[in-house]
CSV table of C-alpha atoms in Angstrom, one decimal:
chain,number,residue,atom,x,y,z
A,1,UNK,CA,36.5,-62.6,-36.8
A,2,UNK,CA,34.1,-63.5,-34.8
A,3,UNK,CA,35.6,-61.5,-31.6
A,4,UNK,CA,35.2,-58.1,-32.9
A,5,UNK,CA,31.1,-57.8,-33.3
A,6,UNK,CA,31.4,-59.6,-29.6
A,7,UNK,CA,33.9,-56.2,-28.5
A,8,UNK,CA,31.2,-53.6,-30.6
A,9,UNK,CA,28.3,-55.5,-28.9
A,10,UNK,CA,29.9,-54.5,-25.6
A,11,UNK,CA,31.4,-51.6,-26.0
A,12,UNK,CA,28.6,-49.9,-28.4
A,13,UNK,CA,25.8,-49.3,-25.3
A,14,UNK,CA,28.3,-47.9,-22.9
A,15,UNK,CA,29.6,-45.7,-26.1
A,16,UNK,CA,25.8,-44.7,-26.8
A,17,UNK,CA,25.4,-44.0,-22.7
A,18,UNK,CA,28.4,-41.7,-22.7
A,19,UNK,CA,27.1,-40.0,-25.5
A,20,UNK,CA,23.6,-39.6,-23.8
A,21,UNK,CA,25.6,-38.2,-20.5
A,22,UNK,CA,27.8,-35.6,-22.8
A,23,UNK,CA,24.7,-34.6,-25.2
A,24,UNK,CA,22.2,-34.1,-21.5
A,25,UNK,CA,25.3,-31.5,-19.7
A,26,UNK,CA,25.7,-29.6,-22.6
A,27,UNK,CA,21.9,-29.4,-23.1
A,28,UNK,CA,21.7,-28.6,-19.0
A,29,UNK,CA,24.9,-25.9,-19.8
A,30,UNK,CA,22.9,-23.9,-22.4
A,31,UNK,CA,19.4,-24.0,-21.1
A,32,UNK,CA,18.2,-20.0,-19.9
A,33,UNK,CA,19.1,-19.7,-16.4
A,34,UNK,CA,16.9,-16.9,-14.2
A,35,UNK,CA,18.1,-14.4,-14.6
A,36,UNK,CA,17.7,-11.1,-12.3
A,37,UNK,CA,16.1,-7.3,-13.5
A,38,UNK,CA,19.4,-5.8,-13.3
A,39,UNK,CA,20.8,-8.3,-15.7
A,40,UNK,CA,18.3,-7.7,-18.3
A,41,UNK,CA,19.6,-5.6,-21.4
A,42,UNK,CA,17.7,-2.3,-21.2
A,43,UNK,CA,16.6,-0.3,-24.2
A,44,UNK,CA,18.9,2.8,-24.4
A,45,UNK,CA,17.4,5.6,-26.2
A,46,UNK,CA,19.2,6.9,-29.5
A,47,UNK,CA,20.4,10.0,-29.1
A,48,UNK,CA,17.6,12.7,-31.1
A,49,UNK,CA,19.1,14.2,-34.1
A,50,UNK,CA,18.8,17.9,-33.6
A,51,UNK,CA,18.9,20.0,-36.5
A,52,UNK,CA,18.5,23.1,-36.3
A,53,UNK,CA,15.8,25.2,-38.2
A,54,UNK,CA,16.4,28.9,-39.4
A,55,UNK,CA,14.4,30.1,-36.5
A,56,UNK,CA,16.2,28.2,-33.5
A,57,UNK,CA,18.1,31.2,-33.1
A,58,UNK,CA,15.5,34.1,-33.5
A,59,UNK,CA,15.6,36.2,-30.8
A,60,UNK,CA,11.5,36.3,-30.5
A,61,UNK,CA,11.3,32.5,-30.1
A,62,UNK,CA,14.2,32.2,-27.9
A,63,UNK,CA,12.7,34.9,-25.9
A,64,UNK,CA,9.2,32.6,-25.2
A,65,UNK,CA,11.0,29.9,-24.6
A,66,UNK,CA,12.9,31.9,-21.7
A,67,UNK,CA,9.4,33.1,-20.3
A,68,UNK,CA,7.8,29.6,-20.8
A,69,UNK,CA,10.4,28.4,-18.5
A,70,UNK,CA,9.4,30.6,-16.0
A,71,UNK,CA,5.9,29.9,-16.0
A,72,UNK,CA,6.8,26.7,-15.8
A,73,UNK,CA,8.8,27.3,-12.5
A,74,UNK,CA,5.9,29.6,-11.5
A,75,UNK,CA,3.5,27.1,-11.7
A,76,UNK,CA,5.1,24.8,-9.9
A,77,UNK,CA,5.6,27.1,-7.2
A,78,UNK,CA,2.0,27.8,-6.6
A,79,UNK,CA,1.0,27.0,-3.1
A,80,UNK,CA,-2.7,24.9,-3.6
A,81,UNK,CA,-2.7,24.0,0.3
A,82,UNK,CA,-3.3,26.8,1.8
A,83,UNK,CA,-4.0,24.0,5.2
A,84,UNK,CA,-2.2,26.7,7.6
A,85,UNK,CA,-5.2,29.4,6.8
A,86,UNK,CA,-8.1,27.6,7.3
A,87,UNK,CA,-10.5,28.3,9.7
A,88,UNK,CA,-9.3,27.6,12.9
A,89,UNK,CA,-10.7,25.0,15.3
A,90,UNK,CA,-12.6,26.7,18.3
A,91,UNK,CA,-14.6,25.5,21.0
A,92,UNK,CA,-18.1,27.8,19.9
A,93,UNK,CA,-20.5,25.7,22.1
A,94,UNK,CA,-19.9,27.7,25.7
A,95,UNK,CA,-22.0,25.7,28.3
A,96,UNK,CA,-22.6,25.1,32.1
B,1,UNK,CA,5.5,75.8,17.6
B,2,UNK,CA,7.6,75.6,14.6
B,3,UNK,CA,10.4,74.4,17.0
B,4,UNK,CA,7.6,71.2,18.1
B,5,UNK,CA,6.8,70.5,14.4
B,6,UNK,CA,10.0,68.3,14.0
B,7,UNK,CA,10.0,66.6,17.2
B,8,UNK,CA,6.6,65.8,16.5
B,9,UNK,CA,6.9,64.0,13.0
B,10,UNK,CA,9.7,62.5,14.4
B,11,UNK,CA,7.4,60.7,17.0
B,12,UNK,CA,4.7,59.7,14.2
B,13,UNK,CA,8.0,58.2,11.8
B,14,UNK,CA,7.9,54.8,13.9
B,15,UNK,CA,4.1,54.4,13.6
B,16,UNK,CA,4.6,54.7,10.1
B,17,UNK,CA,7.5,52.4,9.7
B,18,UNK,CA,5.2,50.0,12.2
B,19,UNK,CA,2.3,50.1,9.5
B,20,UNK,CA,4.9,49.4,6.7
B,21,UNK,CA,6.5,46.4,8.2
B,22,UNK,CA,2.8,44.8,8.9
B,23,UNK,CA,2.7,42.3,6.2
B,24,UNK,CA,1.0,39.0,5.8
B,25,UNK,CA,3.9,37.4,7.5
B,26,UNK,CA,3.3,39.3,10.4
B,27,UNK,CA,-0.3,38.9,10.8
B,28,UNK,CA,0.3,34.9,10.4
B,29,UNK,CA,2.6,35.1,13.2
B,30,UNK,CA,0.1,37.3,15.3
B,31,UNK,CA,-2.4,35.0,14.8
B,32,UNK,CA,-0.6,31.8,15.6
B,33,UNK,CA,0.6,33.4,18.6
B,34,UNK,CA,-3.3,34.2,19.8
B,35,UNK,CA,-4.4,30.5,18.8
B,36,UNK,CA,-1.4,28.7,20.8
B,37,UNK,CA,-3.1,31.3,23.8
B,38,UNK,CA,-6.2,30.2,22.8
B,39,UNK,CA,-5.8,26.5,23.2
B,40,UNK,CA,-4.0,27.0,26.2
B,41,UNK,CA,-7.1,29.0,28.3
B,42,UNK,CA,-9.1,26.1,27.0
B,43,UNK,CA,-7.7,24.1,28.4
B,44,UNK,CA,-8.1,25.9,31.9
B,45,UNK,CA,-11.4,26.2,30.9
B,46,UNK,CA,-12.3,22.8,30.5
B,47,UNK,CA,-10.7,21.8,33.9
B,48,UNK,CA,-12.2,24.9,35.6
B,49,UNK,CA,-15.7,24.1,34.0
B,50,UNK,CA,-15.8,20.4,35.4
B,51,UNK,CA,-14.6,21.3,38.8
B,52,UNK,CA,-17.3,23.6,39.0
B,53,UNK,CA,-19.9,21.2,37.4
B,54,UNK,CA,-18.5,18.8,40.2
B,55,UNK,CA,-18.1,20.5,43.5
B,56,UNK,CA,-21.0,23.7,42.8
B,57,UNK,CA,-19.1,25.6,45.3
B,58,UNK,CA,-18.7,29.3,44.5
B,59,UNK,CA,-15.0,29.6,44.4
B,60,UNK,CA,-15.1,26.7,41.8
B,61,UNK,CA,-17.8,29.1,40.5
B,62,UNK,CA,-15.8,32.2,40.5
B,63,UNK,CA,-13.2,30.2,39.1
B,64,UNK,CA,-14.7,28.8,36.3
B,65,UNK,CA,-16.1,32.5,35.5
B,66,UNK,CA,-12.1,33.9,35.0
B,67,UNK,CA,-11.5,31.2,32.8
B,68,UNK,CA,-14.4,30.9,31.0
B,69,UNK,CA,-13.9,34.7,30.4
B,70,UNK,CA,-9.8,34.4,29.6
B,71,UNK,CA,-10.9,31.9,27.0
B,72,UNK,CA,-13.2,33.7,25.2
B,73,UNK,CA,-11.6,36.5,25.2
B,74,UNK,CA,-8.5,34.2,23.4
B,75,UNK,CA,-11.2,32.7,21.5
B,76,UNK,CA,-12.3,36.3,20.4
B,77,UNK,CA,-8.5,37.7,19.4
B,78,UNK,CA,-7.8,34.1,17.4
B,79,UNK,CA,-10.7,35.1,15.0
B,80,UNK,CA,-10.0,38.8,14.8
B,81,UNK,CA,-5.9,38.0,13.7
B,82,UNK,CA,-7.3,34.8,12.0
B,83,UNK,CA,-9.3,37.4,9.8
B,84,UNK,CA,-6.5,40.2,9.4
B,85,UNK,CA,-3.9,37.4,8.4
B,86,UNK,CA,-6.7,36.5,5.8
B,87,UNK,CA,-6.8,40.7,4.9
B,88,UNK,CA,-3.4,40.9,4.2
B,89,UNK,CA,-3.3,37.1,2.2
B,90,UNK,CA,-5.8,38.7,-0.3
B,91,UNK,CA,-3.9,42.2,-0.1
B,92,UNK,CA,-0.5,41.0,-1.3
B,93,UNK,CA,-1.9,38.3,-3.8
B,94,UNK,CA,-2.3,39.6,-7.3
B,95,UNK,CA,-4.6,39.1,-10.1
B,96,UNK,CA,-8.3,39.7,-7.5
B,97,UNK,CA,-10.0,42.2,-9.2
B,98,UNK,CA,-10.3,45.8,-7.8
B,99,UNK,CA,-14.2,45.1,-6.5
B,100,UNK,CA,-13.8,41.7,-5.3
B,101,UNK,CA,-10.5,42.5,-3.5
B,102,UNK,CA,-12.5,45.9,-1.9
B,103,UNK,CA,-16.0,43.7,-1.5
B,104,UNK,CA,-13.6,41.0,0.9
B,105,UNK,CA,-12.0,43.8,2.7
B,106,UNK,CA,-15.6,45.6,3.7
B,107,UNK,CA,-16.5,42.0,5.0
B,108,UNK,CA,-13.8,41.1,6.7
B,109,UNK,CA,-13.6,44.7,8.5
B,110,UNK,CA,-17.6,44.1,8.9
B,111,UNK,CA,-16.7,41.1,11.6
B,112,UNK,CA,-13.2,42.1,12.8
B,113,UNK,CA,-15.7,45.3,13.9
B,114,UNK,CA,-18.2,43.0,15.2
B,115,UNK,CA,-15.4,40.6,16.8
B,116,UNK,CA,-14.3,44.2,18.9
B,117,UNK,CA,-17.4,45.1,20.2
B,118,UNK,CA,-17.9,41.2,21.2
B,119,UNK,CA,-14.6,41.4,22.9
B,120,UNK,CA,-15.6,44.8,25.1
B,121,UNK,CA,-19.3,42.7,26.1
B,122,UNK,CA,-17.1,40.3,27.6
B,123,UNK,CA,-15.7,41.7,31.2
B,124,UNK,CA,-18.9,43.3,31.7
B,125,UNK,CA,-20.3,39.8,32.3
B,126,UNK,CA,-21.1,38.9,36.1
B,127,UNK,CA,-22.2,35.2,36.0
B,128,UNK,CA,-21.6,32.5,33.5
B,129,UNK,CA,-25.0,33.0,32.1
B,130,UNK,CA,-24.2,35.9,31.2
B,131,UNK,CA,-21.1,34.6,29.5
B,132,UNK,CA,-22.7,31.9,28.1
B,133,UNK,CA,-25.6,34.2,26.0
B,134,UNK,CA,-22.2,36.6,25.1
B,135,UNK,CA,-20.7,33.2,23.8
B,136,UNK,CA,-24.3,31.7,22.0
B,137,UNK,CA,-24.5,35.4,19.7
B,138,UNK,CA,-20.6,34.5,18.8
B,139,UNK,CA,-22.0,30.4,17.7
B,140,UNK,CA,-24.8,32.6,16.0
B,141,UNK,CA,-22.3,34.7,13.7
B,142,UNK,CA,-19.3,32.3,13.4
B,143,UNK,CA,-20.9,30.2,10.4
B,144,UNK,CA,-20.6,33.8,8.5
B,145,UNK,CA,-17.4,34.2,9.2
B,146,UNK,CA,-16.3,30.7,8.1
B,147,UNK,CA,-17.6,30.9,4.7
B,148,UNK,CA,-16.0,34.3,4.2
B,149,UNK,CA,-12.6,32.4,5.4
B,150,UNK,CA,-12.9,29.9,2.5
B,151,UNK,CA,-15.0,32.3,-0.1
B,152,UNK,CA,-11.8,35.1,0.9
B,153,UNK,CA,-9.3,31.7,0.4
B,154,UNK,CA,-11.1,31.1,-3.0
B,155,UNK,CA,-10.7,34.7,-4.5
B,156,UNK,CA,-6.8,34.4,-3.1
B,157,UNK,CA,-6.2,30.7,-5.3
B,158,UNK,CA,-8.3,32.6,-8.2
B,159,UNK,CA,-5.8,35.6,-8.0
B,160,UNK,CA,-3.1,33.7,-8.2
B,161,UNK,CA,-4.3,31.4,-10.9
B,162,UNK,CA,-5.5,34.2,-13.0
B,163,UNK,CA,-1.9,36.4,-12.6
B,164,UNK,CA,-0.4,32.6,-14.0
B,165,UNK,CA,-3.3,32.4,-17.0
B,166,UNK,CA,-2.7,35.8,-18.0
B,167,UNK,CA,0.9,35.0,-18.3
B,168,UNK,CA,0.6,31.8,-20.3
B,169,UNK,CA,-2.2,33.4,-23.0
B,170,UNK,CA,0.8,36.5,-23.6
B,171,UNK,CA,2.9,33.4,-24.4
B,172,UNK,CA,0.2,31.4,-26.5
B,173,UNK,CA,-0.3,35.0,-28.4
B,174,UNK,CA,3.0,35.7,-29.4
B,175,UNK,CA,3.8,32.3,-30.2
B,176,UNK,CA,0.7,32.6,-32.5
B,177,UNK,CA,2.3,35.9,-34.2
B,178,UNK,CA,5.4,33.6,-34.6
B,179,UNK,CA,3.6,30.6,-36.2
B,180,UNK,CA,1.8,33.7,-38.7
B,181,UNK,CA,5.1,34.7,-39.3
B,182,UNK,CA,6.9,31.2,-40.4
B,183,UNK,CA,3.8,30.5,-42.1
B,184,UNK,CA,4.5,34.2,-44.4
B,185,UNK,CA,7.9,32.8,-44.8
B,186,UNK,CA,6.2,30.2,-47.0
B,187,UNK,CA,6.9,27.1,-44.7
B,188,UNK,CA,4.0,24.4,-43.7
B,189,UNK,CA,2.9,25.3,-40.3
B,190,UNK,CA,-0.3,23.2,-40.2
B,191,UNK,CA,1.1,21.1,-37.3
B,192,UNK,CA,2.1,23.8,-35.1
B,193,UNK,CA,-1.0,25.6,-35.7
B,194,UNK,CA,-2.6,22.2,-34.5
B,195,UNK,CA,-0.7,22.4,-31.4
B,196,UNK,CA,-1.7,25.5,-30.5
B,197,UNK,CA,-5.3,25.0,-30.7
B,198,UNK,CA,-4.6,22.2,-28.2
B,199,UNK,CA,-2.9,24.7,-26.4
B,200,UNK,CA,-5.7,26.6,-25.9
B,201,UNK,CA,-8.1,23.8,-25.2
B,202,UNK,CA,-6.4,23.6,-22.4
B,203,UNK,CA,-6.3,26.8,-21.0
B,204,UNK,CA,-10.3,26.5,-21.6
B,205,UNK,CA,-10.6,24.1,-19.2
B,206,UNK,CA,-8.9,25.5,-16.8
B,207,UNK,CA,-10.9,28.5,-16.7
B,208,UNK,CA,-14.1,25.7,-16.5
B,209,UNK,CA,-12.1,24.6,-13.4
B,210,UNK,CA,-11.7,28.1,-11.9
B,211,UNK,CA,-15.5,28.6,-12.3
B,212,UNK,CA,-16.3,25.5,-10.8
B,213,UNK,CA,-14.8,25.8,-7.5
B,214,UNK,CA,-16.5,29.6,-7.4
B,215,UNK,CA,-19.5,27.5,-8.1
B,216,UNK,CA,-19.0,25.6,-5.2
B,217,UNK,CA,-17.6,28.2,-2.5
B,218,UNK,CA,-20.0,31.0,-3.1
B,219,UNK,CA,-22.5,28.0,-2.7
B,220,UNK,CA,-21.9,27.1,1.0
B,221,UNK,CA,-24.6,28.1,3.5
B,222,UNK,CA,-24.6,29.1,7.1
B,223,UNK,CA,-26.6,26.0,7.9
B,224,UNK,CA,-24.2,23.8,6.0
B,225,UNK,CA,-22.5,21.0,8.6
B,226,UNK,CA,-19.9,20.0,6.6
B,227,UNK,CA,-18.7,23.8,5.1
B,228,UNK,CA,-15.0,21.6,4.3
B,229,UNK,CA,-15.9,19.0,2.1
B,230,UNK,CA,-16.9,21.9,0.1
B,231,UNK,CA,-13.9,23.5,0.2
B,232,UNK,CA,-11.9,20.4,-0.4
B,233,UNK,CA,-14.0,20.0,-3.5
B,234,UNK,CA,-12.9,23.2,-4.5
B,235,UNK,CA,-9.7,23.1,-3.5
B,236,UNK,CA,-9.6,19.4,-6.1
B,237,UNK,CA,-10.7,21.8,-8.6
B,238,UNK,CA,-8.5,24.5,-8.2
B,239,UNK,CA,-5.3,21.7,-8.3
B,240,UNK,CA,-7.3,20.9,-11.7
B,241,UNK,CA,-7.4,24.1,-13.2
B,242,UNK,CA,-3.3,24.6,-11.8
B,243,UNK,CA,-2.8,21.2,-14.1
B,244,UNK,CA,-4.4,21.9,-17.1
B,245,UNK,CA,-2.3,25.4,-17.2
B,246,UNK,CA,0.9,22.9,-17.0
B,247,UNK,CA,0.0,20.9,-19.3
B,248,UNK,CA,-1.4,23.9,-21.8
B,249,UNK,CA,2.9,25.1,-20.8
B,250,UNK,CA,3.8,21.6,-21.8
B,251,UNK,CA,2.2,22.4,-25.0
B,252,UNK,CA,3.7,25.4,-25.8
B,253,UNK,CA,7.5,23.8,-25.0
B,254,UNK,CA,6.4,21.3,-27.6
B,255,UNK,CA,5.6,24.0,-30.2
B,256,UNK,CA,8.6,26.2,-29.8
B,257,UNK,CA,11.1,23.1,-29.5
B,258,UNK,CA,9.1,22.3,-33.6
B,259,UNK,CA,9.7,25.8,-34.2
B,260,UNK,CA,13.2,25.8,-33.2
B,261,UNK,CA,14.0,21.9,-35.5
B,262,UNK,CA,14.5,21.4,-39.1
C-alpha cells in the first residue's frame, strides 16, 4: 500500500515537467512569427455594382464623355517646359 | 512676253513652296544650328582674346579682331533665328488674341530689324574698340529683347491654356443643359448640380492662375538681374492653372459617370 504514493511521489514531478515541456512548444508553435509585406492579406476591392441609369446610353452624354476624354489627353499633352526656347546664353560683355 | 510669263511663275513656284515649308520646326532648327556656330566662334574668341591680352603683338591683334568679329556676328544671327523661332511658336499656337498675337509680331520684327542693321555695323569695324562700342549698344538693347522672349513665351502658354479652357467650359455648358434636362425629367439632380459648381470653381482659379503669371511677366524690367526667377514663378503658375483645368475635367468625369448610374 504503502509503495504506490512512494511511485506517484516520483513519478508525479517528472509527469508535471513533461507537461510544462509539451504545454511551452505548443505555446512557442502558435506564437505570431514576422511575417513579411508580401505575406500580409491585402484588402481587395469589391467589385462596384454598376447599374445603369436611363441616360447611360443617351447619345448627348455619351458624346461629353467622348470629348472629356479628349481634353483630358489634351491636357496632358500640354508642353509647360518650354526649357529649349528660352533665351539663349550669350557672352554680351565684349572686352579688351 | 506672253511666251516669258510661264517660265517666270514657274521660277517664283519654289520661293513660294520655300515660304510654305518654313514652320516653327524649321526656325528651331535654324536657330540651333546658329547657336552650336555661336559657341563655337566663342570659343576662338576667348583663346584669340587672351593671346592677344598676353603677347600685345599685332598679329595676336589682328587675330583677335577676326574672331572677335566672327563671334558677334554668330552672336548676332543666334538672336535674330532665336527671335523668328519665337515668331513662328506664337504663329502656329492658338487661342492668342488677334492684337496680342499682331502687338508680339511688330516687336519681335522691331529687334530682328534692329539685330540686321547691328549685323551690317559689324565688318565696318577697324579695331576692337570699335568692336567693342558695336558690342556695348547690343548689352544696351539685349535686356529688351529678353523680356520680350519670356513676355512672347507667356502669351504662347496663355494661348494654349485658353484654346484647353475654352474647351472644357463647352463641356461644363452642355453638361449643365444635361443636368436641366434630367432635372425636367422629374429626377433629384441636387448633387450633380453640386458638382458642377465645383466644376467651375475650378476653372476660376485657373483663370486667377493665368492672370497671375501675366502679372508677373509683364512685370519684369530691363534693370531686373534675375529676369528667370520670374519666369519660373510664372512658369509654377501656369503648371497651376494646367492642374486646376484637370482637376475641373476630373470633375466633370465624376458628373457624367452619376449621370450615366442608377
Amino acid at each position: 500500500m504503502n509503495k504506490i504514493p512512494k511511485i506517484l511521489m516520483l513519478s508525479l514531478p517528472i509527469l508535471i515537467l513533461v507537461l510544462v515541456i509539451f504545454l511551452f512548444a505548443r505555446i512557442q508553435k502558435q506564437s505570431p512569427t514576422t511575417t513579411t509585406g508580401s505575406e500580409v492579406p491585402t484588402p481587395t476591392p469589391t467589385p462596384e455594382v454598376f447599374v445603369p441609369s436611363k441616360w447611360a446610353g443617351d447619345e448627348e452624354v455619351l458624346g461629353i464623355e467622348s470629348n472629356i476624354l479628349n481634353l483630358e489627353k489634351d491636357l496632358e499633352n500640354v508642353d509647360l517646359k518650354k526649357l529649349q526656347l528660352l533665351p539663349p546664353s550669350l557672352d554680351m560683355k565684349v572686352k579688351f | 512676253m506672253k511666251r516669258f510669263l510661264p517660265t517666270f511663275l514657274l521660277l517664283l513656284l519654289p520661293l513660294t513652296v520655300n515660304a510654305q515649308d518654313f514652320d516653327f520646326n524649321h526656325a528651331f532648327q535654324d536657330y540651333l544650328y546658329n547657336y552650336n556656330l555661336y559657341r563655337s566662334s566663342h570659343l576662338e574668341y576667348v583663346s584669340a582674346k587672351s593671346e592677344y591680352l598676353t603677347y600685345k603683338t599685332l598679329t595676336a591683334q589682328t587675330k583677335a579682331l577676326e574672331a572677335t568679329q566672327k563671334m558677334l556676328l554668330a552672336r548676332a544671327e543666334t538672336l535674330k533665328t532665336y527671335l523668328t523661332a519665337l515668331r513662328m511658336k506664337l504663329k502656329e499656337t492658338t487661342g492668342v488674341l488677334n492684337y496680342q498675337q499682331n502687338m508680339y509680331y511688330l516687336k519681335l520684327d522691331n529687334e530682328v530689324t534692329w539685330i540686321s542693321s547691328h549685323e551690317t555695323s559689324l565688318p565696318s569695324a577697324a579695331t576692337l574698340d570699335d568692336l567693342v562700342k558695336i558690342s556695348q549698344e547690343a548689352e544696351k538693347r539685349y535686356p529688351t529683347m529678353e523680356i520680350l522672349a519670356y513676355q512672347t513665351l507667356g502669351t504662347v502658354m496663355t494661348g494654349k491654356e485658353v484654346t484647353l479652357r475654352d474647351k472644357i467650359n463647352e463641356q461644363i455648358s452642355k453638361t449643365e443643359s444635361k443636368i436641366n434636362q434630367i432635372k425636367e425629367a422629374g429626377e433629384d439632380t441636387t448633387t450633380l448640380e453640386r458638382w458642377l459648381i465645383q466644376a467651375k470653381e475650378k476653372i476660376k482659379r485657373s483663370e486667377e492662375k493665368e492672370k497671375e503669371a501675366q502679372n508677373l511677366l509683364s512685370g519684369i524690367k530691363t534693370t531686373d538681374k534675375n529676369k528667370i526667377q520670374t519666369w519660373n514663378k510664372a512658369q509654377k503658375a501656369f503648371e497651376e492653372e494646367n492642374q486646376y483645368l484637370k482637376e475641373a475635367v476630373s470633375y466633370l468625369k465624376e458628373i457624367l459617370r452619376e449621370i450615366k448610374s442608377e
